[in-house]
Short mmCIF file of C-alpha atoms and ligand atoms in Angstrom, two decimals:
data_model
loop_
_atom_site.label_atom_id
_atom_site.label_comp_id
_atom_site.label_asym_id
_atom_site.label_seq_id
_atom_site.Cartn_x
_atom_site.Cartn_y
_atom_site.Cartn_z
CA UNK A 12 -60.75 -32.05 28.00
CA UNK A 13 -63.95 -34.00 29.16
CA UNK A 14 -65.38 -32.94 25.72
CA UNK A 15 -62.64 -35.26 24.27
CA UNK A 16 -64.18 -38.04 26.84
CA UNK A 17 -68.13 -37.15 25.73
CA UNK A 18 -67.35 -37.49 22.24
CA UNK A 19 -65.87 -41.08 22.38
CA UNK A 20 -67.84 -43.70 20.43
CA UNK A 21 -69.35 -46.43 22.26
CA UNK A 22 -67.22 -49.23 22.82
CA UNK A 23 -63.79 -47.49 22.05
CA UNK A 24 -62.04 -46.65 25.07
CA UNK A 25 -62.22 -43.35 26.73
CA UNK A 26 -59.81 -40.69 25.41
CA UNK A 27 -60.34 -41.83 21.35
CA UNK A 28 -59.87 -39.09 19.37
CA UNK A 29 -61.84 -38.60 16.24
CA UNK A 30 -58.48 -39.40 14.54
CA UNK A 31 -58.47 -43.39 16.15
CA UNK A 32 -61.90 -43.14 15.40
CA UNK A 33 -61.42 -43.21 11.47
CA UNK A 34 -58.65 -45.10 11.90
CA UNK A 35 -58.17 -46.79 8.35
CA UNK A 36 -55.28 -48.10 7.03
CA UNK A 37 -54.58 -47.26 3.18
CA UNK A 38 -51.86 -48.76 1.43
CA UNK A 39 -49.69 -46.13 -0.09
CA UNK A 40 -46.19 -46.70 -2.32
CA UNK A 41 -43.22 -44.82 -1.41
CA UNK A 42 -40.85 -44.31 -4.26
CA UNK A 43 -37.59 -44.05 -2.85
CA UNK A 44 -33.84 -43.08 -4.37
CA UNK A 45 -31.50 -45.06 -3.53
CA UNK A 46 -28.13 -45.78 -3.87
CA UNK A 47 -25.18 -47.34 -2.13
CA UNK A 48 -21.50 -45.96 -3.23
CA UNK A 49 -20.08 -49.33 -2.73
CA UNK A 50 -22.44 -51.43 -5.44
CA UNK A 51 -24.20 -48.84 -7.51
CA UNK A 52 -22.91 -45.90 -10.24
CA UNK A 53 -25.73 -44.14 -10.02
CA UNK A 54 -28.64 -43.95 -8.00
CA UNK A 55 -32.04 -45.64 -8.86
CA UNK A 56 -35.60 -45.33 -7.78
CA UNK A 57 -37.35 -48.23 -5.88
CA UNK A 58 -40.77 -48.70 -4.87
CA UNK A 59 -42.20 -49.92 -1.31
CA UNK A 60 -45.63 -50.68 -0.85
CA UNK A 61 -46.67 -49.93 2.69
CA UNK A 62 -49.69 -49.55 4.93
CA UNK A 63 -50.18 -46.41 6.40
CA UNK A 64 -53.26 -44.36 8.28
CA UNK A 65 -53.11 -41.29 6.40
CA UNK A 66 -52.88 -39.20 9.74
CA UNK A 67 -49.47 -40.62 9.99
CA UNK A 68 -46.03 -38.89 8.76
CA UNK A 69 -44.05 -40.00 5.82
CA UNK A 70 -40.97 -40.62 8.56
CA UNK A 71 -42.92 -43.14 10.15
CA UNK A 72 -44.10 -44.86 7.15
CA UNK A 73 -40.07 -45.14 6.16
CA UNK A 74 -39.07 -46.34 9.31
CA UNK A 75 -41.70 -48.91 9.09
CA UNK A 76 -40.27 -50.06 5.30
CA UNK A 77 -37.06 -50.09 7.69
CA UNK A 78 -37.75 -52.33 10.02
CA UNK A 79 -39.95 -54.59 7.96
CA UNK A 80 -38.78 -54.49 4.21
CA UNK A 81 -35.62 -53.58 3.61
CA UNK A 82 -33.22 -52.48 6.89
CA UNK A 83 -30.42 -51.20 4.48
CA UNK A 84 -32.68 -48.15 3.57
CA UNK A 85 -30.32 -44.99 5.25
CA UNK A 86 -31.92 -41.67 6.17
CA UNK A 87 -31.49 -39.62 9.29
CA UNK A 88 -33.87 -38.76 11.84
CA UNK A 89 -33.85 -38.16 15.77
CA UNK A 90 -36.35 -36.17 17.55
CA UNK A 91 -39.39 -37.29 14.83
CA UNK A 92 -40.93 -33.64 15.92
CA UNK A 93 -39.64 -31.50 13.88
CA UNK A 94 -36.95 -30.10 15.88
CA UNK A 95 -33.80 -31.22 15.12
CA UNK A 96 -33.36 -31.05 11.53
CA UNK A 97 -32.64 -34.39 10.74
CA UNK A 98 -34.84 -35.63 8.75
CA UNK A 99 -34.83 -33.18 5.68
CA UNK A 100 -35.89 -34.93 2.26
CA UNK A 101 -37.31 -33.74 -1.10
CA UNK A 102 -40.62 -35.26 -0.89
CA UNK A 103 -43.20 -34.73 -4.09
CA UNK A 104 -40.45 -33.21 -5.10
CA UNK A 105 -40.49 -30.26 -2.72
CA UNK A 106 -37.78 -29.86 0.60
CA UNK A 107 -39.62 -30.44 3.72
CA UNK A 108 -39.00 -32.31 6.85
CA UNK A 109 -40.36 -36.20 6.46
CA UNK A 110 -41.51 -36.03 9.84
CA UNK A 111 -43.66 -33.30 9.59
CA UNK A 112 -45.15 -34.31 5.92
CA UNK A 113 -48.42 -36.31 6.32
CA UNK A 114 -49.42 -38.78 4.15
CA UNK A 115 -52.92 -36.93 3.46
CA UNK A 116 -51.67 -34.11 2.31
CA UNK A 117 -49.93 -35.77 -0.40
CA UNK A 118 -51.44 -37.30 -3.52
CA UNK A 119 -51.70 -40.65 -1.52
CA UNK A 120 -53.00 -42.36 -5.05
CA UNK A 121 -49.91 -42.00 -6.91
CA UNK A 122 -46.39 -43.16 -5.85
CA UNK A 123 -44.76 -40.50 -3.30
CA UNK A 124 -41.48 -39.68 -4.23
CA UNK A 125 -38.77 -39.72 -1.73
CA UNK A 126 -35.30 -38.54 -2.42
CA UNK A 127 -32.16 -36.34 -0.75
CA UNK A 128 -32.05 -33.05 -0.70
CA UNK A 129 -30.16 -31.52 -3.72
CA UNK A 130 -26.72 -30.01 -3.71
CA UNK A 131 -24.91 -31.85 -0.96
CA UNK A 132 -22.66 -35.22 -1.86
CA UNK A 133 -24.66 -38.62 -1.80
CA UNK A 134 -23.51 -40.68 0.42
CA UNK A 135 -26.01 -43.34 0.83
CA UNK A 136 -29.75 -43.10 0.16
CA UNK A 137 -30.84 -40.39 1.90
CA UNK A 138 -28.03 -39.07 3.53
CA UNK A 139 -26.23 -36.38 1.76
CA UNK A 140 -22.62 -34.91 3.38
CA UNK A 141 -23.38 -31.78 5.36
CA UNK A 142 -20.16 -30.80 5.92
CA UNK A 143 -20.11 -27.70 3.37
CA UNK A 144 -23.80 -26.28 4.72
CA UNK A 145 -22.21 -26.31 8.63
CA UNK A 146 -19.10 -24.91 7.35
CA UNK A 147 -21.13 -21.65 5.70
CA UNK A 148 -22.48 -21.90 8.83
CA UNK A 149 -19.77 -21.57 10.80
CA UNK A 150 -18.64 -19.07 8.66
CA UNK A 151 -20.91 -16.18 9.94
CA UNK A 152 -20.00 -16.90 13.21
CA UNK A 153 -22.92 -17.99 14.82
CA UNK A 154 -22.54 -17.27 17.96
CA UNK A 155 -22.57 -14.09 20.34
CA UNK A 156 -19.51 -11.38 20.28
CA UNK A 157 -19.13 -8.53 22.60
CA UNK A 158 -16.48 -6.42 23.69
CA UNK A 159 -15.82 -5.44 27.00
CA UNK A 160 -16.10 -6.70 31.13
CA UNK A 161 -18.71 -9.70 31.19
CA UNK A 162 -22.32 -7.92 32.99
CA UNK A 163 -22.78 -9.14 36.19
CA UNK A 164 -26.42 -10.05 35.08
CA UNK A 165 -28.39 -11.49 32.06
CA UNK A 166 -28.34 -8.93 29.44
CA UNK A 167 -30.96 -7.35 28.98
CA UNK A 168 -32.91 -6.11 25.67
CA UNK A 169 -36.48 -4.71 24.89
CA UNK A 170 -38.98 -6.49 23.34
CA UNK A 171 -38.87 -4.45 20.39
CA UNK A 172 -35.14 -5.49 20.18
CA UNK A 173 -35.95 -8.89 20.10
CA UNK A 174 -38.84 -8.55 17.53
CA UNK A 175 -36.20 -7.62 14.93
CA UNK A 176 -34.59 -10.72 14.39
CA UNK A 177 -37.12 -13.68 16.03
CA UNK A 178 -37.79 -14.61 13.08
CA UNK A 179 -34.41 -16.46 12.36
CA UNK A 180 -34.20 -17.45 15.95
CA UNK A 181 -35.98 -20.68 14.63
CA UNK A 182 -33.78 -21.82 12.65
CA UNK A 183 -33.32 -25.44 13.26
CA UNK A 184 -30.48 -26.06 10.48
CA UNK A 185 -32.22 -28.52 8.32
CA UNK A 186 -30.48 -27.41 5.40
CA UNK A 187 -34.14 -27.37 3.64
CA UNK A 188 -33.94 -23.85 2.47
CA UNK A 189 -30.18 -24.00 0.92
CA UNK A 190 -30.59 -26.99 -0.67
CA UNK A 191 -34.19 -25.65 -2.72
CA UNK A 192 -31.85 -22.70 -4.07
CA UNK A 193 -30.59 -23.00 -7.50
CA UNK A 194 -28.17 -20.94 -7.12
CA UNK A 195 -26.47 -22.85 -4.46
CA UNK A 196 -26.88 -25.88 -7.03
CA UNK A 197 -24.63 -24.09 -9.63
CA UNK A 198 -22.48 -22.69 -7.22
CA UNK A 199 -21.95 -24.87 -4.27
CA UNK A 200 -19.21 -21.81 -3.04
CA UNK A 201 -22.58 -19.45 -2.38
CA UNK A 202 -23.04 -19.32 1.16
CA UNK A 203 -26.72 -20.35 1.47
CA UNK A 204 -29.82 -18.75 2.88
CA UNK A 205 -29.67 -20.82 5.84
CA UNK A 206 -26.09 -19.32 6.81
CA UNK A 207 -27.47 -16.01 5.85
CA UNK A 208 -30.59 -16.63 8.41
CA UNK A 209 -28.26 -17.18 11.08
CA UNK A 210 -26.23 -14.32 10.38
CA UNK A 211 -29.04 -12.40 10.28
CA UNK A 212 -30.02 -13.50 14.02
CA UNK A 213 -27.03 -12.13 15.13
CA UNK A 214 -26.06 -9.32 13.13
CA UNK A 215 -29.84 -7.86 14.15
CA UNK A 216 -29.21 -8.60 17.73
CA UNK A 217 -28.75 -5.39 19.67
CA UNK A 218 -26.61 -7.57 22.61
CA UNK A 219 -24.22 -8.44 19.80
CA UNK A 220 -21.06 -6.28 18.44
CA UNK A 221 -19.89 -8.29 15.42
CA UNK A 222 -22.57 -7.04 13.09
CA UNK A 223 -19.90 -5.56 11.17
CA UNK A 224 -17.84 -8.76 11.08
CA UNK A 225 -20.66 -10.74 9.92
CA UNK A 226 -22.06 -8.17 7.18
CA UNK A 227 -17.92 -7.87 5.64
CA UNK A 228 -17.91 -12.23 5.33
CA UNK A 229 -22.03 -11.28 3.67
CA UNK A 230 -20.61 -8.87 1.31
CA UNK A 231 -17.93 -11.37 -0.38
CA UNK A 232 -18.45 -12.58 -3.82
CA UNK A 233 -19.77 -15.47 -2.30
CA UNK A 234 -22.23 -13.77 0.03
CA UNK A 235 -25.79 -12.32 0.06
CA UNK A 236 -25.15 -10.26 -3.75
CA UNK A 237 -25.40 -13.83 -4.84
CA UNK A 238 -29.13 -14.23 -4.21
CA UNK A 239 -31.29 -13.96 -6.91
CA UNK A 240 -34.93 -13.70 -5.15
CA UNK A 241 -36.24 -16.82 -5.98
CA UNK A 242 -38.45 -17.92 -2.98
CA UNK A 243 -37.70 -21.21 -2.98
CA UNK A 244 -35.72 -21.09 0.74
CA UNK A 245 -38.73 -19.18 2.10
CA UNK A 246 -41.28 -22.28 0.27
CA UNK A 247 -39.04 -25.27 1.58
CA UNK A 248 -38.86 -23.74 5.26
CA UNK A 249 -40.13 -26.25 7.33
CA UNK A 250 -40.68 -23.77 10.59
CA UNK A 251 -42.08 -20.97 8.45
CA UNK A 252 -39.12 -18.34 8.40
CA UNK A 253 -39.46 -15.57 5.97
CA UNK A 254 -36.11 -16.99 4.34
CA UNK A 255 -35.79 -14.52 1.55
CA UNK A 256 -36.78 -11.57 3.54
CA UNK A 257 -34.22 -11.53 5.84
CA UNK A 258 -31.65 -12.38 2.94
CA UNK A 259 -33.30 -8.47 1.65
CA UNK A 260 -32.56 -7.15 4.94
CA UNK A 261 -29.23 -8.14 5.13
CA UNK A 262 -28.75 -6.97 1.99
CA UNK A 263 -30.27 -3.51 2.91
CA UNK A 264 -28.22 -3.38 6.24
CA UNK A 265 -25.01 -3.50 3.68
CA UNK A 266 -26.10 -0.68 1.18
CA UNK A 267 -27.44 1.58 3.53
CA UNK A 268 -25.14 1.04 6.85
CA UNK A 269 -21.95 1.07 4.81
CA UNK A 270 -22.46 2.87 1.06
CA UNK B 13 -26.71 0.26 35.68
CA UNK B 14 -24.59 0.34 32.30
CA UNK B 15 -26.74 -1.55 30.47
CA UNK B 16 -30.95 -0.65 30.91
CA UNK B 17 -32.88 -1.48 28.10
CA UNK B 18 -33.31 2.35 26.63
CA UNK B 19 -29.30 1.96 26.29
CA UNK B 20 -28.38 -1.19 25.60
CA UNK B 21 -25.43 -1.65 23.74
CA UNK B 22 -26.51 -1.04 19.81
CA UNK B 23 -24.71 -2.30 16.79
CA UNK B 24 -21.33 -0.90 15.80
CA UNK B 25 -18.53 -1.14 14.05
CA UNK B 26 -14.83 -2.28 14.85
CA UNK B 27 -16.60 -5.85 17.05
CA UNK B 28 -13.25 -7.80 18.53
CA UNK B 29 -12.27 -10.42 16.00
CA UNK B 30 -12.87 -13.96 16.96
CA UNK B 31 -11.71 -16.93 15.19
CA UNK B 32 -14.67 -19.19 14.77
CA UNK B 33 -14.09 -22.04 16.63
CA UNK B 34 -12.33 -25.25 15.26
CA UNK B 35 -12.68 -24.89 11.43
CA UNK B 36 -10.44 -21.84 9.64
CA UNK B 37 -13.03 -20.23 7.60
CA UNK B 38 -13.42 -20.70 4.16
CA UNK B 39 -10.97 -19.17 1.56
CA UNK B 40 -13.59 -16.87 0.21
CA UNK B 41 -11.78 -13.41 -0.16
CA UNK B 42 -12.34 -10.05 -2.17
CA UNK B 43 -13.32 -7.56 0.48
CA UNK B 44 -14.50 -5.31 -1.53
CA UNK B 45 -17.93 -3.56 -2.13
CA UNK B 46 -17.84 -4.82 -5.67
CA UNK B 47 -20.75 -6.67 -5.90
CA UNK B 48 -22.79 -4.33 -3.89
CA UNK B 49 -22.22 -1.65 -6.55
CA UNK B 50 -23.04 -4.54 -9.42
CA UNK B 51 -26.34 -5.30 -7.31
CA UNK B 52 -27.35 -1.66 -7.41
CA UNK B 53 -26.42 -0.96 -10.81
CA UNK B 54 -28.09 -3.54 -11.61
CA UNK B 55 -31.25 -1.87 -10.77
CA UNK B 56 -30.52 1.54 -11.16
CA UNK B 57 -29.77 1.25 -15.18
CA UNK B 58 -33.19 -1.27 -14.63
CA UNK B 59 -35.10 1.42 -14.06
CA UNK B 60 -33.76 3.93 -16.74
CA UNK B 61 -33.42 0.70 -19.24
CA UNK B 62 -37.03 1.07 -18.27
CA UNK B 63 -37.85 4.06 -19.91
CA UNK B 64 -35.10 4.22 -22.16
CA UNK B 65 -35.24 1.34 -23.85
CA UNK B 66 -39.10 1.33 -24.11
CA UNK B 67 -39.15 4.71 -25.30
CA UNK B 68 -36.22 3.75 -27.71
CA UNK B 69 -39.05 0.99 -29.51
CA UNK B 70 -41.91 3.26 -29.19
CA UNK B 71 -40.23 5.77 -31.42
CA UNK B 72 -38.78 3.37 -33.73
CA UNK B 73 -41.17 0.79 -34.20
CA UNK B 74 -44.64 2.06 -33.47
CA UNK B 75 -45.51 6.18 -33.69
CA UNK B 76 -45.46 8.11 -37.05
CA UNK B 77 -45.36 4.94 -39.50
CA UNK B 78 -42.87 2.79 -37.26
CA UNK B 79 -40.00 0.69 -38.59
CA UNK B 80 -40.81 2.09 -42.29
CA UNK B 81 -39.56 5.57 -42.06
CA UNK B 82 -35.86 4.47 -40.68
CA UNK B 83 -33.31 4.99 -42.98
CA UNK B 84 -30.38 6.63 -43.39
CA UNK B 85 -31.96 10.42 -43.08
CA UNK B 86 -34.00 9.26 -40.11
CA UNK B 87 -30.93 8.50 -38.19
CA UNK B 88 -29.17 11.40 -39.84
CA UNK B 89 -32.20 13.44 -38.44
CA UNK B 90 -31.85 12.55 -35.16
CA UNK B 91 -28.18 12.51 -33.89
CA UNK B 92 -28.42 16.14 -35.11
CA UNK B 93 -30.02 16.87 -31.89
CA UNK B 94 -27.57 16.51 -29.12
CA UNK B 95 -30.87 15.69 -27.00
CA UNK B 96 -31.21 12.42 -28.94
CA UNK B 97 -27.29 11.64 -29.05
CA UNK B 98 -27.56 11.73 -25.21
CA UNK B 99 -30.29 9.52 -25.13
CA UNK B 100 -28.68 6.76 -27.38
CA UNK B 101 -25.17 7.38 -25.85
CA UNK B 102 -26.63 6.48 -22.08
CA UNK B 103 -28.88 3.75 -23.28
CA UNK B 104 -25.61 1.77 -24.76
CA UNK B 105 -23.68 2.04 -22.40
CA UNK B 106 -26.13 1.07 -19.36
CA UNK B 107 -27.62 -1.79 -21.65
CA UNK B 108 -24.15 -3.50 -22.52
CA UNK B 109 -23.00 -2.77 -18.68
CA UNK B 110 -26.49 -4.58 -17.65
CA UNK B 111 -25.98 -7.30 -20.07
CA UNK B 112 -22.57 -7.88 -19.30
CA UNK B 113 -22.81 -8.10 -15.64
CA UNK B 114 -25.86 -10.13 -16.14
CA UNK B 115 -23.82 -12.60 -17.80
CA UNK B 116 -21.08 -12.21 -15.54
CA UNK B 117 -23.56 -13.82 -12.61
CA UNK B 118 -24.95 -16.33 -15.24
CA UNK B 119 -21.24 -17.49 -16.09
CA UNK B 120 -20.64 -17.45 -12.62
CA UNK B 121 -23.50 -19.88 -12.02
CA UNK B 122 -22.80 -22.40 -14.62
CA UNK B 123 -19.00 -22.42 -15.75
CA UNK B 124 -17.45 -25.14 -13.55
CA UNK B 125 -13.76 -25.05 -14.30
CA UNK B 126 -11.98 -22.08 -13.41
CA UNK B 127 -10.24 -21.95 -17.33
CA UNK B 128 -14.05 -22.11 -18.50
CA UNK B 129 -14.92 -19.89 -16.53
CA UNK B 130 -11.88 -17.51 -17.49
CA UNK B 131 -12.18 -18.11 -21.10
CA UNK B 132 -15.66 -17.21 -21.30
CA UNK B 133 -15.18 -14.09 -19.22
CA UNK B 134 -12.57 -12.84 -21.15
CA UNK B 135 -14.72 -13.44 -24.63
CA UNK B 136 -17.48 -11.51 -23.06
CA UNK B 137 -15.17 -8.23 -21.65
CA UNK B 138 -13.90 -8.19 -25.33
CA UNK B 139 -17.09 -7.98 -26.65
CA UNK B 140 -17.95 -5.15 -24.04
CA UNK B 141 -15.31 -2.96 -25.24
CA UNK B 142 -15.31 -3.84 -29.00
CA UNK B 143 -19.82 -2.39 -28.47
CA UNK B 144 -18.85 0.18 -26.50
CA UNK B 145 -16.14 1.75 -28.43
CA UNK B 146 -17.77 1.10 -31.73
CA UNK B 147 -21.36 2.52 -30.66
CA UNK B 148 -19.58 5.32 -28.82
CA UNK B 149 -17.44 6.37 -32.17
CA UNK B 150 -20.58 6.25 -34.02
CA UNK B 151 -22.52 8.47 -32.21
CA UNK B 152 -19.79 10.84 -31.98
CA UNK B 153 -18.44 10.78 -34.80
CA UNK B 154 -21.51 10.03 -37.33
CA UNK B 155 -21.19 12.26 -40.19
CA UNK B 156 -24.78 13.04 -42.34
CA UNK B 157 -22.91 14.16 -45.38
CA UNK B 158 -21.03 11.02 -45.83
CA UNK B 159 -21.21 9.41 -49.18
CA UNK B 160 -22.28 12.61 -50.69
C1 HEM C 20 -36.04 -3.08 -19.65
C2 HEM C 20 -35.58 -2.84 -18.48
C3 HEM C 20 -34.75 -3.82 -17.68
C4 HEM C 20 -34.92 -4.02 -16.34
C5 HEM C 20 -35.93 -3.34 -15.41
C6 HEM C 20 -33.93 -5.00 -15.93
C7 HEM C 20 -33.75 -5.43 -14.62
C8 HEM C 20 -32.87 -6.42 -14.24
C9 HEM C 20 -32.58 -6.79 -12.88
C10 HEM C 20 -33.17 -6.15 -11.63
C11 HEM C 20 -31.68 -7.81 -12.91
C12 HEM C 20 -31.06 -8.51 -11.72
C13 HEM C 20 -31.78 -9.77 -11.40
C14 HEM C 20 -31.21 -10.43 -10.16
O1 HEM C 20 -30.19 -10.00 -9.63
O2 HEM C 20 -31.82 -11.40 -9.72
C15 HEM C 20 -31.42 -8.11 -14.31
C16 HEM C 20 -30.61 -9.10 -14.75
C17 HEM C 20 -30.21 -9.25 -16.07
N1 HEM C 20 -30.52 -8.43 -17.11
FE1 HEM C 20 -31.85 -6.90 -17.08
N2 HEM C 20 -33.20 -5.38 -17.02
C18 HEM C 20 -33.66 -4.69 -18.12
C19 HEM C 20 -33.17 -4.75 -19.43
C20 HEM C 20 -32.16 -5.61 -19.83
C21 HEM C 20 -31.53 -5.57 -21.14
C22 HEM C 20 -31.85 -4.57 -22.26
C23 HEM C 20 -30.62 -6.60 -21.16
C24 HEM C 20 -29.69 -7.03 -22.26
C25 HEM C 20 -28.80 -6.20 -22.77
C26 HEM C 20 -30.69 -7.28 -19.87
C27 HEM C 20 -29.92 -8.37 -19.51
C28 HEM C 20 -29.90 -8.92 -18.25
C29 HEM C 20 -29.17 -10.12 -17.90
C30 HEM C 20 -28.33 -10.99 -18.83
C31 HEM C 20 -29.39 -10.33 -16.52
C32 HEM C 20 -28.85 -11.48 -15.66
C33 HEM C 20 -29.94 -12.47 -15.44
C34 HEM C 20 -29.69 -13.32 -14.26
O3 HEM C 20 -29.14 -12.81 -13.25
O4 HEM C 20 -30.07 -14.49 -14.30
N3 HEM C 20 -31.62 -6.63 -19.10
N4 HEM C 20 -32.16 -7.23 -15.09
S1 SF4 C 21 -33.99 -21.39 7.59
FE1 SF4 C 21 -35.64 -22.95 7.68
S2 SF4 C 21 -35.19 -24.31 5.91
FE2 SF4 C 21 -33.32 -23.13 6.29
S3 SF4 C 21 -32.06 -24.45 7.61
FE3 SF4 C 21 -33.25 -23.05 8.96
S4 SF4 C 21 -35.11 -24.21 9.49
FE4 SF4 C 21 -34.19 -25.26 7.72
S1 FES C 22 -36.52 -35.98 12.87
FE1 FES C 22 -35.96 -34.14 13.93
S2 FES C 22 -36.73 -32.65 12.59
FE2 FES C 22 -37.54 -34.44 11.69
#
């Protein structure tokens, strides 16, 4: 840490990083979608101009717009660290979280675009109805079933056991990955790879008994057959989850479990 | 005691049933292994369409003059050989079951009303048995003298 300190330029106070060091401000245009169901028909793209260090997230630059442009502009956000899932947007035209996108790693010359994640209802600018992503959700039971006298301890599992399915363990629901799938744009009915991750994280779970449960709702017209490989879920995933691979091994726990 | 780590409880079968909490789940119903077995087909017959099919245009189109020589005593020629009948036989029917379920997924994906989507379903099954029966007769039932 006193290498941070040693490294401060003259006349900056102490603990400047080389980041508040180059501290420039670039103006940068966000191109937003908007729309408002009570005075629009459709939903239309406006520009906002806005000054941003390029170290800085494309969440803060819209809050910023917020508070000093246009306060009718609707998205949701909370934590602003990546960890709740809020703040899910298709930026540049790709799913990721705005407040993990930084403005220099976009084409900061050209007009960023900024616009809701496909395949949910519109409701108002950014904010799309999530109701039928938790409900797919919900509908792998997400949550731990076992049979029998409750242990009078934690239980426990090996580290191996645990290996199999950390993966989807980070899940943070963003709805990212389902809403980058095309086939969940043709067929709002297919469950999703994000419900499919967090079956997964249970149904690989050697604590957990309703595997079988979980694999039967998977194995529904509506379930994992419906994936067609496409990569996009594991591209838009925002923590780095190897989406479509766990969609395979789903897929191979049904053949070779239960054929 | 139960429960050590060598022995801790694995996956199985027959889990209690738990409603999930507050919401009834979705009415999405067949609970069957149907398309399980349309996955796997659908790679299976890839892999045989594979050589089948490639083989199929090699012979045709390319070796020993190619698309010239086929006529009527080419064909004649080869259905003579039950080796070749087989060959033909298994190709039509895994390419038009391929092809059909293929479509089957692709209506699935696009038709939005359920009469669309019945409609078009129903064209496409016709089809399916009107190629099937017709190729199958043929092959059968192909006779080299005809016409003379
Ligand atoms: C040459 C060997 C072939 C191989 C290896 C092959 C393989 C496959 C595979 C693995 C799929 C499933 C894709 C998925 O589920 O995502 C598929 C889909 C399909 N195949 Fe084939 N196939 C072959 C030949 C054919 C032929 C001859 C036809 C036409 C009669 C055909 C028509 C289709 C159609 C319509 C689909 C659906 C496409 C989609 O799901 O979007 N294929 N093929
Ligand atoms: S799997 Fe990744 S992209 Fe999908 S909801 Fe979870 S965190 Fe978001
Ligand atoms: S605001 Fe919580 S994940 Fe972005």
């Amino acid at each position: 840490m006193t290498a941070v300190v040693e490294e401060t330029a003259p006349g900056k106070g102490h603990g400047a990083t080389a980041a508040e060091r180059d501290h420039t401000l670039i103006t940068i245009t966000l191109r937003i979608r908007r729309f408002n169901p009570e005075t629009d028909a459709e939903p239309y793209w406006q520009d906002f101009k806005v000054e941003a260090d390029p170290t800085e997230r494309i969440l803060t630059a819209m809050m910023k717009i917020k508070a000093e442009q246009d306060g009718s502009l609707t998205f949701r956000r909370s934590c602003a660290h990546g960890i709740c899932g809020s703040d899910a947007m298709r930026i540049n035209g790709r799913n990721r979280l705005a407040c993990k996108t930084l403005v220099k790693d976009l084409d900061m010359a050209k007009p960023i675009t900024v616009e809701a994640i496909k395949g949910l209802k519109l409701e108002k600018d950014l904010v799309v109805d999530m109701d039928p992503f938790m409900q797919a959700y919900k509908d792998v039971m997400p949550f731990l079933i076992t049979s029998g006298n409750e242990p009078t301890r934690e239980r426990l599992q090996s580290p191996e056991d645990r290996e199999r399915f950390d993966d989807t363990t980070k899940c943070i629901l963003c709805a990212a990955c389902t809403t980058s799938c095309p086939v969940f744009w043709s067929d709002g009915q297919y469950f999703g790879p994000a419900a499919i991750v967090n079956a997964h994280r249970f149904i690989f779970d050697s604590r957990d008994e309703g595997a079988e449960e979980r694999l039967e709702i998977l194995n529904e017209k509506e379930g994992v057959w419906r994936c067609r490989t496409t990569f996009n879920c594991t591209e838009a995933c925002p923590r780095g989850i190897e989406v479509t691979k766990a969609i395979q091994e789903v897929k191979r726990a049904l053949i070779f479990r239960r054929v | 005691m139960s429960a050590t780590i060598e022995n801790a409880p694995k996956i199985h079968g027959g889990g209690p049933s738990i409603e999930s909490p507050r919401s009834k789940r979705s009415p999405r119903s067949t609970k069957t292994n149907f398309e399980l077995y349309g996955w796997l087909f659908m790679r299976l017959s890839g892999i045989l369409l594979v050589v089948l099919v490639l083989g199929h245009l090699l012979i045709q189109l390319v070796l020993d003059g190619g698309v010239s020589r086929i006529g009527f005593a080419f064909v004649a020629g080869r259905w003579s050989s039950p080796f070749w009948q087989s060959w033909d036989l298994i190709m039509l029917w895994l390419a038009e079951l391929h092809g059909v379920n293929g479509l089957r997924t692709i209506i699935n994906d696009y038709a939005e009303r359920d009469q669309t989507r019945f409609w078009l379903k129903a064209l496409l099954y016709t089809s399916a048995l009107i190629v099937l029966f017709l190729g199958t007769l043929v092959i059968f039932t192909f006779d080299p003298n005809i016409g003379s």
